[in-house]
Short mmCIF file of C-alpha atoms in Angstrom, two decimals:
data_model
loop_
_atom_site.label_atom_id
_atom_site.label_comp_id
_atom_site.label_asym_id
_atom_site.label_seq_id
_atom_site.Cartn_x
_atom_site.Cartn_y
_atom_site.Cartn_z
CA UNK P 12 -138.20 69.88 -131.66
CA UNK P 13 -138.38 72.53 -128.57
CA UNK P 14 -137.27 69.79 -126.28
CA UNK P 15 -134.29 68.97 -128.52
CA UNK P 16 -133.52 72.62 -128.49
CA UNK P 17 -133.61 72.50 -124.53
CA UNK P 18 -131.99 69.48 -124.13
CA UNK P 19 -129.15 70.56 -126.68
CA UNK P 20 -128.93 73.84 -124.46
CA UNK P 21 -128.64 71.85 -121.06
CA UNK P 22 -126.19 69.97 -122.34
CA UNK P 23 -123.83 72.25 -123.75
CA UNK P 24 -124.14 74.99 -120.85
CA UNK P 25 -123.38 72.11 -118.61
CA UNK P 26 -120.47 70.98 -120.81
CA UNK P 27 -119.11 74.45 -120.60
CA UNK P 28 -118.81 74.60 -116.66
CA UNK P 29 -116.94 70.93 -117.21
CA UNK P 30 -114.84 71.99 -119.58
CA UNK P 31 -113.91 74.97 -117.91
CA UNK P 32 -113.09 73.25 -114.42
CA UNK P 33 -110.89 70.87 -116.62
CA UNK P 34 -108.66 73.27 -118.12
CA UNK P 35 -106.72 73.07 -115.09
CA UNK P 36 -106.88 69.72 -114.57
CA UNK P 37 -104.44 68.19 -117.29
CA UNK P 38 -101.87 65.75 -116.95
CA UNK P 39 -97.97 66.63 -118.17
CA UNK P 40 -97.86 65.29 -121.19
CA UNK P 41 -95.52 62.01 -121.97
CA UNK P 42 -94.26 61.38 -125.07
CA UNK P 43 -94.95 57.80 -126.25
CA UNK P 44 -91.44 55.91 -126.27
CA UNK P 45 -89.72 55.76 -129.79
CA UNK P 46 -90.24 52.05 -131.54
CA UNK P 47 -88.34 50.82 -133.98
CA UNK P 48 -89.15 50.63 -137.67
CA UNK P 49 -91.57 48.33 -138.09
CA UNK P 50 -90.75 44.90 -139.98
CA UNK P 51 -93.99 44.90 -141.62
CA UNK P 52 -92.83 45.60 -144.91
CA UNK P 53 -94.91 43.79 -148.16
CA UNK P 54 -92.76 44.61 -151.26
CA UNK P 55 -94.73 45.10 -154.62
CA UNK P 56 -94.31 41.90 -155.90
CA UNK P 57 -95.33 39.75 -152.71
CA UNK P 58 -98.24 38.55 -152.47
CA UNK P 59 -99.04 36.56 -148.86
CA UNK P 60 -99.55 33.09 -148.21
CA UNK P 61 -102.73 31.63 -149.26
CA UNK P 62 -103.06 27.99 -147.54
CA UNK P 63 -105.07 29.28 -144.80
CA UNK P 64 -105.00 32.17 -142.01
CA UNK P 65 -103.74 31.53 -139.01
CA UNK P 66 -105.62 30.72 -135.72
CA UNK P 67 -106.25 33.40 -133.81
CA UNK P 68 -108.36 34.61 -131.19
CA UNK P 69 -111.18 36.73 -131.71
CA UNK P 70 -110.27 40.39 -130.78
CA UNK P 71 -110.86 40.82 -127.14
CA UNK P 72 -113.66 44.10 -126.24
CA UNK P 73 -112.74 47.05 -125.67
CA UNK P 74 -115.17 49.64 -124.38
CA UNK P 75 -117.04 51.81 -126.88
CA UNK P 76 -114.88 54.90 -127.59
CA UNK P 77 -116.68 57.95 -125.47
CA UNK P 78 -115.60 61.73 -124.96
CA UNK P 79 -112.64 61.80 -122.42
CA UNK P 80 -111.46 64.12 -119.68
CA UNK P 81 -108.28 64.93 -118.16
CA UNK P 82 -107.92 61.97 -115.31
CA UNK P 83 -109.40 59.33 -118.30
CA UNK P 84 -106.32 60.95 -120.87
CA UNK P 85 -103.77 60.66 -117.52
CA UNK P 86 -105.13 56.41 -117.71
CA UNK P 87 -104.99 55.69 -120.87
CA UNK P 88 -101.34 57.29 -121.15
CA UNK P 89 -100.13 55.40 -118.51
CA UNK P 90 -101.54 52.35 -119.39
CA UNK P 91 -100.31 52.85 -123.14
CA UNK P 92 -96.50 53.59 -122.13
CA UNK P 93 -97.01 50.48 -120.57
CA UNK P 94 -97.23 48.34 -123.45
CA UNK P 95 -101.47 48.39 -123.57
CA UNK P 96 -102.26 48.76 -127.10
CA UNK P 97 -105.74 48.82 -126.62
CA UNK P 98 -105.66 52.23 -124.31
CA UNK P 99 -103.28 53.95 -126.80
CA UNK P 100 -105.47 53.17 -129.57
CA UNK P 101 -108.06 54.88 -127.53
CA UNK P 102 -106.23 57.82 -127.18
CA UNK P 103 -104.65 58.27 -130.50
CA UNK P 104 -108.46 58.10 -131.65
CA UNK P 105 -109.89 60.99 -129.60
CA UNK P 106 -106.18 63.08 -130.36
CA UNK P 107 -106.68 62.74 -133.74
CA UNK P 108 -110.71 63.66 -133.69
CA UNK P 109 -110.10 66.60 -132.09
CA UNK P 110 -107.26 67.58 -134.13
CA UNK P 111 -108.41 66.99 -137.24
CA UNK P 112 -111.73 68.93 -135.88
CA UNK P 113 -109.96 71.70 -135.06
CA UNK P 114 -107.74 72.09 -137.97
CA UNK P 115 -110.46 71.87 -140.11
CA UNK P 116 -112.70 74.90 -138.06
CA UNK P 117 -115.93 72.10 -138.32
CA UNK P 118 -116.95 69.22 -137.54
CA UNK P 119 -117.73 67.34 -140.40
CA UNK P 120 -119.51 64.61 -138.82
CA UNK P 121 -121.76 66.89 -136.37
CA UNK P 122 -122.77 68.10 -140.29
CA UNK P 123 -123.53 64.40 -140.91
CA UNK P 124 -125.59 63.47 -138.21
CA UNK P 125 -127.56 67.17 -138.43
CA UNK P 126 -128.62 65.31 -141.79
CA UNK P 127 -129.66 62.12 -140.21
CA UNK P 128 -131.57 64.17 -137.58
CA UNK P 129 -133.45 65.70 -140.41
CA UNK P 130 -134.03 62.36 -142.40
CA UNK P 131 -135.27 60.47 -138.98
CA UNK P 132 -137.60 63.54 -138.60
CA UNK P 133 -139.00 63.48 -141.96
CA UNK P 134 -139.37 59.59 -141.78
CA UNK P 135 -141.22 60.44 -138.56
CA UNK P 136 -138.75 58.16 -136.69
CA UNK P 137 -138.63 60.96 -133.41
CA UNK P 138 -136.98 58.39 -130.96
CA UNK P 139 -134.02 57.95 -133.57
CA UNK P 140 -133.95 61.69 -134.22
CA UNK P 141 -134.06 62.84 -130.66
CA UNK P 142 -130.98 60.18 -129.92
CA UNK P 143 -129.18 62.19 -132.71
CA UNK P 144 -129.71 65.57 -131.49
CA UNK P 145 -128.39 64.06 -128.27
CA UNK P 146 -125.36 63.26 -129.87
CA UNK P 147 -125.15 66.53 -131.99
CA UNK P 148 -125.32 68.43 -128.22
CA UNK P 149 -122.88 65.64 -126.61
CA UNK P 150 -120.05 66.63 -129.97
CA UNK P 151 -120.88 70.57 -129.26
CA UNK P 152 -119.52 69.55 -125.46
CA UNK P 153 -116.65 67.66 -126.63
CA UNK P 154 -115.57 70.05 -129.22
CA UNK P 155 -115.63 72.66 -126.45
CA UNK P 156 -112.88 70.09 -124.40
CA UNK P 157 -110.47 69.39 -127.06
CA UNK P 158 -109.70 73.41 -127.23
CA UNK P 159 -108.24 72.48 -123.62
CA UNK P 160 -105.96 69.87 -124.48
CA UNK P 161 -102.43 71.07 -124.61
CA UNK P 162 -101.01 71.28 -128.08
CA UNK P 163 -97.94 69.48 -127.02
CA UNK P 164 -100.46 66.85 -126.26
CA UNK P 165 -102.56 66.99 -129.44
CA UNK P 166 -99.75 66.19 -131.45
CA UNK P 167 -99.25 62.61 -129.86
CA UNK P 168 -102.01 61.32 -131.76
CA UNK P 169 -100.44 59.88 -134.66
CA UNK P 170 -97.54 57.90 -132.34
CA UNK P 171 -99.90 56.69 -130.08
CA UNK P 172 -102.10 55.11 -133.31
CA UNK P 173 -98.59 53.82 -134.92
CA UNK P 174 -97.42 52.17 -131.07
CA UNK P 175 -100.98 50.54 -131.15
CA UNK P 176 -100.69 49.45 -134.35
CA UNK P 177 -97.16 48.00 -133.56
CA UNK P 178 -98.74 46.46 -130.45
CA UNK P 179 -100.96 44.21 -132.69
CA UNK P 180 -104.19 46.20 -131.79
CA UNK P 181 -106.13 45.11 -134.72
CA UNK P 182 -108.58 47.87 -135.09
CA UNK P 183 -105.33 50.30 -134.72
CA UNK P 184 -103.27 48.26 -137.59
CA UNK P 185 -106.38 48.74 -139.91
CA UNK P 186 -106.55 52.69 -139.45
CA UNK P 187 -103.05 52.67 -139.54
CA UNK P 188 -102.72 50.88 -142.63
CA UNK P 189 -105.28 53.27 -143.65
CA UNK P 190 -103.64 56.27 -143.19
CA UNK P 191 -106.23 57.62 -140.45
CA UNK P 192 -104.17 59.55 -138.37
CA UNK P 193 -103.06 62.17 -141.73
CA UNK P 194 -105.01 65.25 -141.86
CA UNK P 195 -108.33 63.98 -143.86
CA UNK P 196 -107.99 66.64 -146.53
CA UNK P 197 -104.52 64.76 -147.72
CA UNK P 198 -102.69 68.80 -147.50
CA UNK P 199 -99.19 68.26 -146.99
CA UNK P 200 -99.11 64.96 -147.23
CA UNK P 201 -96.13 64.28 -148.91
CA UNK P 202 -93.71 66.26 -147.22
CA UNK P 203 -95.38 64.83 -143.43
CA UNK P 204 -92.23 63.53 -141.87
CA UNK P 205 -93.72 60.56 -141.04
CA UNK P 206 -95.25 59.64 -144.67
CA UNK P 207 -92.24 57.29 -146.33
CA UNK P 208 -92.80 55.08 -143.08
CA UNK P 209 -95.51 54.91 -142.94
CA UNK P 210 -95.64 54.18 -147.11
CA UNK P 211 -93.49 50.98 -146.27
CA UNK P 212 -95.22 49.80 -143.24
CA UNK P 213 -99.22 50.50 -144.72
CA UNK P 214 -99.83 47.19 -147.16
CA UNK P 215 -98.80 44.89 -144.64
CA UNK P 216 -100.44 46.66 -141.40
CA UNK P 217 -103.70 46.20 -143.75
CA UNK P 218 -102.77 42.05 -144.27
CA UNK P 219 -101.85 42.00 -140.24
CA UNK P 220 -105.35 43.45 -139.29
CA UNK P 221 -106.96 40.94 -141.17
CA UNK P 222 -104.97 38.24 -139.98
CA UNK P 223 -105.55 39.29 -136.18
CA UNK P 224 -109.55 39.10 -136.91
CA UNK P 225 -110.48 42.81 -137.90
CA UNK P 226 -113.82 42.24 -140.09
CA UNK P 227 -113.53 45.78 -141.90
CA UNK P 228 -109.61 45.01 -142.92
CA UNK P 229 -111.49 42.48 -145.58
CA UNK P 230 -113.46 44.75 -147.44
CA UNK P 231 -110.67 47.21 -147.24
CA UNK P 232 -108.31 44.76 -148.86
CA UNK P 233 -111.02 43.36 -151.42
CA UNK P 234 -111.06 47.36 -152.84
CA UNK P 235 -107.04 47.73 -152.27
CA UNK P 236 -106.26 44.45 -154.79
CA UNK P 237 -109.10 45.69 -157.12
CA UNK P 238 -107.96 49.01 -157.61
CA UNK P 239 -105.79 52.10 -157.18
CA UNK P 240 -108.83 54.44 -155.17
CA UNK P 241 -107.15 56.20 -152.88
CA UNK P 242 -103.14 56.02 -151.58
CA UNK P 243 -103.74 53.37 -149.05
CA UNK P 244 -104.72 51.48 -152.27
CA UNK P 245 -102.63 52.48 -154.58
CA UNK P 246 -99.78 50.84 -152.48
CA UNK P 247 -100.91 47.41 -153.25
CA UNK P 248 -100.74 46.19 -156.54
CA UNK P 249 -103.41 45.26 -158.38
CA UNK P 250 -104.62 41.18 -158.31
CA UNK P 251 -107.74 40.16 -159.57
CA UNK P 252 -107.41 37.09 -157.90
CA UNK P 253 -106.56 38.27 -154.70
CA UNK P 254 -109.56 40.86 -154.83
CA UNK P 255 -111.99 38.03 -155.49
CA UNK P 256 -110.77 36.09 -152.57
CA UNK P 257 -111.50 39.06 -149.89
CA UNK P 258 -114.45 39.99 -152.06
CA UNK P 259 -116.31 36.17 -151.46
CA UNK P 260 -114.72 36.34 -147.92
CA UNK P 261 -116.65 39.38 -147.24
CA UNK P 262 -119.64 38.17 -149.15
CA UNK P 263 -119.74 35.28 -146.79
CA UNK P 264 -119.03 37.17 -143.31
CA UNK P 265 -121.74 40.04 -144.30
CA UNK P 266 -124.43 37.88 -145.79
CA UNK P 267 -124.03 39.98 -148.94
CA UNK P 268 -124.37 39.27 -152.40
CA UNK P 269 -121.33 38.47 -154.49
CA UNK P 270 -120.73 41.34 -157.51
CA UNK P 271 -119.94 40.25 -160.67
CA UNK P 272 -117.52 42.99 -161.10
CA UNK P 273 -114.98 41.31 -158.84
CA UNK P 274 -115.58 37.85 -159.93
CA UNK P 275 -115.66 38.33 -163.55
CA UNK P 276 -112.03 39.34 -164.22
CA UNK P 277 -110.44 35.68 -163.20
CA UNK P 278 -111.14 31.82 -165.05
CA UNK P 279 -113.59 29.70 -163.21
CA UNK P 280 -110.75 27.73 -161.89
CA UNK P 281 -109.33 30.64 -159.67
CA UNK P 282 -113.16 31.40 -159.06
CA UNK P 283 -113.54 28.07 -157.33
CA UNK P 284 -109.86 28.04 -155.61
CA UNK P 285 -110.49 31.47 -154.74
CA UNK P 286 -113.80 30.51 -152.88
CA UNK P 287 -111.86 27.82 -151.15
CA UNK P 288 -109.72 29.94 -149.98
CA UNK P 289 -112.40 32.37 -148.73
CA UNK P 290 -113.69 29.45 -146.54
CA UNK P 291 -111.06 28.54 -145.54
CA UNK P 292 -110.39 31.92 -144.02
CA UNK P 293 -113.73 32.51 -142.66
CA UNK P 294 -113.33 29.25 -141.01
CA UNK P 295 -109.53 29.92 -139.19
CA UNK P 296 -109.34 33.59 -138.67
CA UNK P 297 -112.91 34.78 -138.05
CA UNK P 298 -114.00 31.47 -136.47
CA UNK P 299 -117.14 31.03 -138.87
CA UNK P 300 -118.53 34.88 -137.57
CA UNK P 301 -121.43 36.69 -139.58
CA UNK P 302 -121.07 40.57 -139.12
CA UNK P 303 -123.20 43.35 -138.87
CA UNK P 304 -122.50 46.21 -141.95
CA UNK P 305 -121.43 48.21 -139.95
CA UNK P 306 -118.65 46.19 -139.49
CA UNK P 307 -117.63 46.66 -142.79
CA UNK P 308 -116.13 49.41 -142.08
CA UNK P 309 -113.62 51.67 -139.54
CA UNK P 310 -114.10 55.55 -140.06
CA UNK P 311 -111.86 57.95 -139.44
CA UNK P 312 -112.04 60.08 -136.45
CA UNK P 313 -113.63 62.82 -137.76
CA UNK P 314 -116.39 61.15 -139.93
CA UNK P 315 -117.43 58.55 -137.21
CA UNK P 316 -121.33 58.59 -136.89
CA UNK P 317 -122.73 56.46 -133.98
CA UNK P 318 -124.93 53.80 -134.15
CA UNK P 319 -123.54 53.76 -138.30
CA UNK P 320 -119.98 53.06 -138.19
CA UNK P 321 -117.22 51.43 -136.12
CA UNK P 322 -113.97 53.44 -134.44
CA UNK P 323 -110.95 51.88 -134.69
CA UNK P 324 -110.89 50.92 -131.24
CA UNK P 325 -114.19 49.39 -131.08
CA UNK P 326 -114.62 45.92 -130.99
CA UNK P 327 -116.85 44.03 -133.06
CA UNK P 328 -120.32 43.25 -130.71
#
């Protein structure tokens, strides 16, 4: 573990020069442009079409998220007022990480991966604990950066995940729909000015993701139809036919094993139109794809560990 400790040290000593020198070095913040309500709206008693998704194309890659400086926010913020949905979800997701970092005085995912460190360790897996101390070291840096970033600027987070969203970014609609730009405690929630919008706009950002080809939006919705866990799914009213059909769709995309809990609740005749429909959709939105479990899911920005879990802006490899 002393080279961990060393490199750990290196790293953040040398983050601390960088972070200094970029202090200076930050763009004027612009505002993203106003949009317009979105037309998104799914009213409680709609329920979407069902003859088959439509064809799409599979989302195009985007690089891995990674710890930005000043000249990569001055990019992405000109590429976003531009209309690129891809760069503003990119930015929204590092805003809101080191926002919600900061308003929370921790980083609860640097507590995370400090406990896979420990479990690697233990299962004498040193490779796979070393690359997590890296990590650990590489957060300590960033964390260190996003005290720098003008508060004026911090605050865009949220409208830069919401313009993404409305861009048809597909990773952005699901953590939109999710609710992934609120502080992750839920305080305040209700009285956020932007919380009866986003209320409206949620169930169908959710049905858009998984219509543009996001792979986590499935499981999400499988859980949403099933139940009332959580406000994102407490928004969509309950269908137990509905949550078997994303529940077999994302039995066949992950290679999992179907669970009687979600297949139970409906007649063997919606069990065998609902896997037809689950085919149907693996076969015209996802092109047929198997995913990797990781894909099940997108994490907020706080509680992202790599190698484990997907940002929003990630693509699916």
């Amino acid at each position: 573990m002393n080279m961990r400790r060393n490199r750990i040290i290196a790293v953040v000593l040398g983050g601390a020069v960088v972070v200094m020198a970029l202090t200076l070095a930050w763009p004027k913040v612009e505002t993203p442009p106003p949009v317009p309500p979105s037309q998104v709206t799914v009213k409680a008693d709609e329920t979407p079409e069902t003859s088959s998704g439509p064809e799409v194309a599979s989302p195009a890659p985007v690089a891995p998220v990674a710890p930005l400086d000043a000249e990569d926010m001055r990019t992405l913020a000109s590429r976003a007022k531009a209309g690129d949905g891809a760069a503003a979800c990119q930015l929204a997701y590092q805003l809101l990480g080191c926002q919600h970092r900061l308003a929370a005085g921790r980083d609860i995912s640097l507590e995370l991966m400090a406990e896979r460190e420990r479990a690697h360790e233990a299962e004498g897996n040193l490779g796979a604990a070393n690359r997590m101390a890296e990590e650990q070291a590489r957060r300590i840096t960033s964390a260190g950066f996003c005290r720098t970033i003008p508060a004026d600027m911090l605050e865009q987070g949220s409208r830069y995940l919401r313009a993404a969203a409305l861009a048809g970014e597909p990773g952005a609609m699901l953590a939109y729909g999710l609710g992934h730009h609120f502080n992750p405690s839920a305080r305040g929630l209700a009285v956020d000015p932007t919380f009866e919008a986003w209320r409206e706009e949620a169930p169908a950002m959710l049905h858009r993701a998984l219509e543009a080809g996001e792979p986590a939006a499935v499981f999400t919705l499988s859980l949403a139809y099933s139940d009332d866990h959580g406000i994102p799914s407490s928004l969509v009213p309950d269908d137990p036919y509905r949550a078997a059909v994303y529940h077999l769709l994302w039995a066949r995309m992950f290679r999992a094993n179907e669970q009687r809990m979600w297949i139970d609740r409906i007649t063997p005749d919606q069990l065998a139109s609902a896997r037809k429909e689950a085919e149907r959709l693996h076969a015209d939105v996802f092109k047929g794809r198997r995913y990797e479990g990781k894909d099940t899911y997108v994490q907020p920005p706080s509680m992202r560990l790599p190698g484990y879990s997907r940002a929003p802006c990630d693509a699916p490899r």
